[in-house]
Amino acid sequence: MIGAFYIIVMLVGTGARAILGQTGESAVGETGNLALLLLAEELAGGDVFLAAISAVALATILAVVAGLVIAASGAVAHDLWSNVVRAGRDSEREEVYVAKIAAAVMGVLAIAVSIAGGSGFNVSVLVALAFTIASSVTLPALLFALFWRRFNTTGAVVGMSAGLVASLLLILFSVPVWPGPDSEGSPLGSLALDVPGIFSVPIGFLACWLATLASSEPEAERRFDELYVRAETGYGAEAAEAPAPAEAPRERVAVP
């Protein structure tokens, strides 16, 4: 699906250049954010299709943003706050309260980033940067967990941490953040790339591999067999039964 998405983006860009011509190229601007809308208007020959495409784009953006905010705030409240910070000692009300705060903070940060980017920023670059973080953090640990028997928790934690730090630092010094010819002003100079994942993804794989070899967890191979059997057969993945309610303590009656 991701590959098809990028192919469609390429077709939209080349199609807009071919169909709209030089006038359309200047109309979409340097960012190219309006290429799809102007191309739809040209192909359909009216404002109705342009309005429909605009409405679909707006609804899609709202749905994606809402889903991301809910998922991210839930992860912060449940995984980070409840399980790590509070170690399961918090209440459901407290967890919901933390999720609301996390959602508000993430919304403010997203608005601040969009304002800082300005109207001349190509929004499709943000998708590539998000894929850079995901492929540097999640992909190495996921592949090693599925296909390497010795891979353990230490390798996963170190590799994911290294991939996260590397991807964020390289994104900070990349071309989208430092625009201009050859990313003028970037501390990395000529090493600044349009796609930082060229460096950060190998760093994630290398960190997972080295940390696993440097650590010893005998239980890792046994867990690998359990994971393999569960993935192939589904055995052991049944829904856990709800624990029975604790019996109320009986009141002691003093016998005279």
mmCIF file with all atom_site columns, N, CA, C and O in Angstrom, residues 217-234:
data_model
loop_
_atom_site.group_PDB
_atom_site.id
_atom_site.type_symbol
_atom_site.label_atom_id
_atom_site.label_alt_id
_atom_site.label_comp_id
_atom_site.label_asym_id
_atom_site.label_entity_id
_atom_site.label_seq_id
_atom_site.pdbx_PDB_ins_code
_atom_site.Cartn_x
_atom_site.Cartn_y
_atom_site.Cartn_z
_atom_site.occupancy
_atom_site.B_iso_or_equiv
_atom_site.pdbx_formal_charge
_atom_site.auth_seq_id
_atom_site.auth_comp_id
_atom_site.auth_asym_id
_atom_site.auth_atom_id
_atom_site.pdbx_PDB_model_num
ATOM 1  N N  . GLU A 1 217 ? 20.694 -13.701 26.945 1.00 0.00 ? 217 GLU A N  1
ATOM 2  C CA . GLU A 1 217 ? 19.385 -13.978 27.514 1.00 0.00 ? 217 GLU A CA 1
ATOM 3  C C  . GLU A 1 217 ? 18.966 -15.387 27.085 1.00 0.00 ? 217 GLU A C  1
ATOM 4  O O  . GLU A 1 217 ? 18.433 -15.570 25.983 1.00 0.00 ? 217 GLU A O  1
ATOM 5  N N  . PRO A 1 218 ? 19.233 -16.387 27.917 1.00 0.00 ? 218 PRO A N  1
ATOM 6  C CA . PRO A 1 218 ? 18.914 -17.776 27.524 1.00 0.00 ? 218 PRO A CA 1
ATOM 7  C C  . PRO A 1 218 ? 17.439 -18.001 27.205 1.00 0.00 ? 218 PRO A C  1
ATOM 8  O O  . PRO A 1 218 ? 17.099 -18.890 26.422 1.00 0.00 ? 218 PRO A O  1
ATOM 9  N N  . GLU A 1 219 ? 16.573 -17.191 27.818 1.00 0.00 ? 219 GLU A N  1
ATOM 10 C CA . GLU A 1 219 ? 15.144 -17.386 27.585 1.00 0.00 ? 219 GLU A CA 1
ATOM 11 C C  . GLU A 1 219 ? 14.695 -16.889 26.220 1.00 0.00 ? 219 GLU A C  1
ATOM 12 O O  . GLU A 1 219 ? 13.558 -17.122 25.807 1.00 0.00 ? 219 GLU A O  1
ATOM 13 N N  . ALA A 1 220 ? 15.584 -16.169 25.509 1.00 0.00 ? 220 ALA A N  1
ATOM 14 C CA . ALA A 1 220 ? 15.185 -15.579 24.233 1.00 0.00 ? 220 ALA A CA 1
ATOM 15 C C  . ALA A 1 220 ? 14.826 -16.657 23.210 1.00 0.00 ? 220 ALA A C  1
ATOM 16 O O  . ALA A 1 220 ? 13.842 -16.523 22.480 1.00 0.00 ? 220 ALA A O  1
ATOM 17 N N  . GLU A 1 221 ? 15.613 -17.742 23.147 1.00 0.00 ? 221 GLU A N  1
ATOM 18 C CA . GLU A 1 221 ? 15.313 -18.791 22.171 1.00 0.00 ? 221 GLU A CA 1
ATOM 19 C C  . GLU A 1 221 ? 14.010 -19.500 22.490 1.00 0.00 ? 221 GLU A C  1
ATOM 20 O O  . GLU A 1 221 ? 13.256 -19.865 21.582 1.00 0.00 ? 221 GLU A O  1
ATOM 21 N N  . ARG A 1 222 ? 13.722 -19.722 23.773 1.00 0.00 ? 222 ARG A N  1
ATOM 22 C CA . ARG A 1 222 ? 12.452 -20.357 24.130 1.00 0.00 ? 222 ARG A CA 1
ATOM 23 C C  . ARG A 1 222 ? 11.278 -19.453 23.744 1.00 0.00 ? 222 ARG A C  1
ATOM 24 O O  . ARG A 1 222 ? 10.261 -19.927 23.232 1.00 0.00 ? 222 ARG A O  1
ATOM 25 N N  . ARG A 1 223 ? 11.415 -18.160 23.981 1.00 0.00 ? 223 ARG A N  1
ATOM 26 C CA . ARG A 1 223 ? 10.350 -17.228 23.598 1.00 0.00 ? 223 ARG A CA 1
ATOM 27 C C  . ARG A 1 223 ? 10.189 -17.168 22.089 1.00 0.00 ? 223 ARG A C  1
ATOM 28 O O  . ARG A 1 223 ? 9.087  -16.935 21.583 1.00 0.00 ? 223 ARG A O  1
ATOM 29 N N  . PHE A 1 224 ? 11.293 -17.362 21.359 1.00 0.00 ? 224 PHE A N  1
ATOM 30 C CA . PHE A 1 224 ? 11.197 -17.360 19.900 1.00 0.00 ? 224 PHE A CA 1
ATOM 31 C C  . PHE A 1 224 ? 10.335 -18.515 19.416 1.00 0.00 ? 224 PHE A C  1
ATOM 32 O O  . PHE A 1 224 ? 9.509  -18.357 18.515 1.00 0.00 ? 224 PHE A O  1
ATOM 33 N N  . ASP A 1 225 ? 10.531 -19.700 20.016 1.00 0.00 ? 225 ASP A N  1
ATOM 34 C CA . ASP A 1 225 ? 9.706  -20.851 19.636 1.00 0.00 ? 225 ASP A CA 1
ATOM 35 C C  . ASP A 1 225 ? 8.234  -20.605 19.952 1.00 0.00 ? 225 ASP A C  1
ATOM 36 O O  . ASP A 1 225 ? 7.346  -20.948 19.167 1.00 0.00 ? 225 ASP A O  1
ATOM 37 N N  . GLU A 1 226 ? 7.962  -20.005 21.118 1.00 0.00 ? 226 GLU A N  1
ATOM 38 C CA . GLU A 1 226 ? 6.578  -19.700 21.468 1.00 0.00 ? 226 GLU A CA 1
ATOM 39 C C  . GLU A 1 226 ? 5.974  -18.720 20.478 1.00 0.00 ? 226 GLU A C  1
ATOM 40 O O  . GLU A 1 226 ? 4.815  -18.864 20.056 1.00 0.00 ? 226 GLU A O  1
ATOM 41 N N  . LEU A 1 227 ? 6.749  -17.698 20.108 1.00 0.00 ? 227 LEU A N  1
ATOM 42 C CA . LEU A 1 227 ? 6.254  -16.708 19.146 1.00 0.00 ? 227 LEU A CA 1
ATOM 43 C C  . LEU A 1 227 ? 5.985  -17.348 17.795 1.00 0.00 ? 227 LEU A C  1
ATOM 44 O O  . LEU A 1 227 ? 4.973  -17.048 17.146 1.00 0.00 ? 227 LEU A O  1
ATOM 45 N N  . TYR A 1 228 ? 6.867  -18.244 17.368 1.00 0.00 ? 228 TYR A N  1
ATOM 46 C CA . TYR A 1 228 ? 6.698  -18.881 16.068 1.00 0.00 ? 228 TYR A CA 1
ATOM 47 C C  . TYR A 1 228 ? 5.443  -19.752 16.050 1.00 0.00 ? 228 TYR A C  1
ATOM 48 O O  . TYR A 1 228 ? 4.644  -19.696 15.102 1.00 0.00 ? 228 TYR A O  1
ATOM 49 N N  . VAL A 1 229 ? 5.258  -20.554 17.087 1.00 0.00 ? 229 VAL A N  1
ATOM 50 C CA . VAL A 1 229 ? 4.080  -21.418 17.152 1.00 0.00 ? 229 VAL A CA 1
ATOM 51 C C  . VAL A 1 229 ? 2.801  -20.595 17.214 1.00 0.00 ? 229 VAL A C  1
ATOM 52 O O  . VAL A 1 229 ? 1.807  -20.890 16.539 1.00 0.00 ? 229 VAL A O  1
ATOM 53 N N  . ARG A 1 230 ? 2.826  -19.538 18.005 1.00 0.00 ? 230 ARG A N  1
ATOM 54 C CA . ARG A 1 230 ? 1.632  -18.698 18.111 1.00 0.00 ? 230 ARG A CA 1
ATOM 55 C C  . ARG A 1 230 ? 1.327  -18.007 16.797 1.00 0.00 ? 230 ARG A C  1
ATOM 56 O O  . ARG A 1 230 ? 0.161  -17.868 16.406 1.00 0.00 ? 230 ARG A O  1
ATOM 57 N N  . ALA A 1 231 ? 2.370  -17.549 16.095 1.00 0.00 ? 231 ALA A N  1
ATOM 58 C CA . ALA A 1 231 ? 2.154  -16.857 14.820 1.00 0.00 ? 231 ALA A CA 1
ATOM 59 C C  . ALA A 1 231 ? 1.608  -17.801 13.757 1.00 0.00 ? 231 ALA A C  1
ATOM 60 O O  . ALA A 1 231 ? 0.794  -17.402 12.914 1.00 0.00 ? 231 ALA A O  1
ATOM 61 N N  . GLU A 1 232 ? 2.043  -19.077 13.785 1.00 0.00 ? 232 GLU A N  1
ATOM 62 C CA . GLU A 1 232 ? 1.628  -20.023 12.750 1.00 0.00 ? 232 GLU A CA 1
ATOM 63 C C  . GLU A 1 232 ? 0.282  -20.688 13.051 1.00 0.00 ? 232 GLU A C  1
ATOM 64 O O  . GLU A 1 232 ? -0.488 -20.982 12.137 1.00 0.00 ? 232 GLU A O  1
ATOM 65 N N  . THR A 1 233 ? -0.004 -20.927 14.320 1.00 0.00 ? 233 THR A N  1
ATOM 66 C CA . THR A 1 233 ? -1.200 -21.684 14.690 1.00 0.00 ? 233 THR A CA 1
ATOM 67 C C  . THR A 1 233 ? -2.227 -20.880 15.469 1.00 0.00 ? 233 THR A C  1
ATOM 68 O O  . THR A 1 233 ? -3.395 -21.260 15.522 1.00 0.00 ? 233 THR A O  1
ATOM 69 N N  . GLY A 1 234 ? -1.790 -19.785 16.102 1.00 0.00 ? 234 GLY A N  1
ATOM 70 C CA . GLY A 1 234 ? -2.697 -19.021 16.945 1.00 0.00 ? 234 GLY A CA 1
ATOM 71 C C  . GLY A 1 234 ? -2.861 -19.593 18.332 1.00 0.00 ? 234 GLY A C  1
ATOM 72 O O  . GLY A 1 234 ? -3.618 -19.060 19.148 1.00 0.00 ? 234 GLY A O  1
#
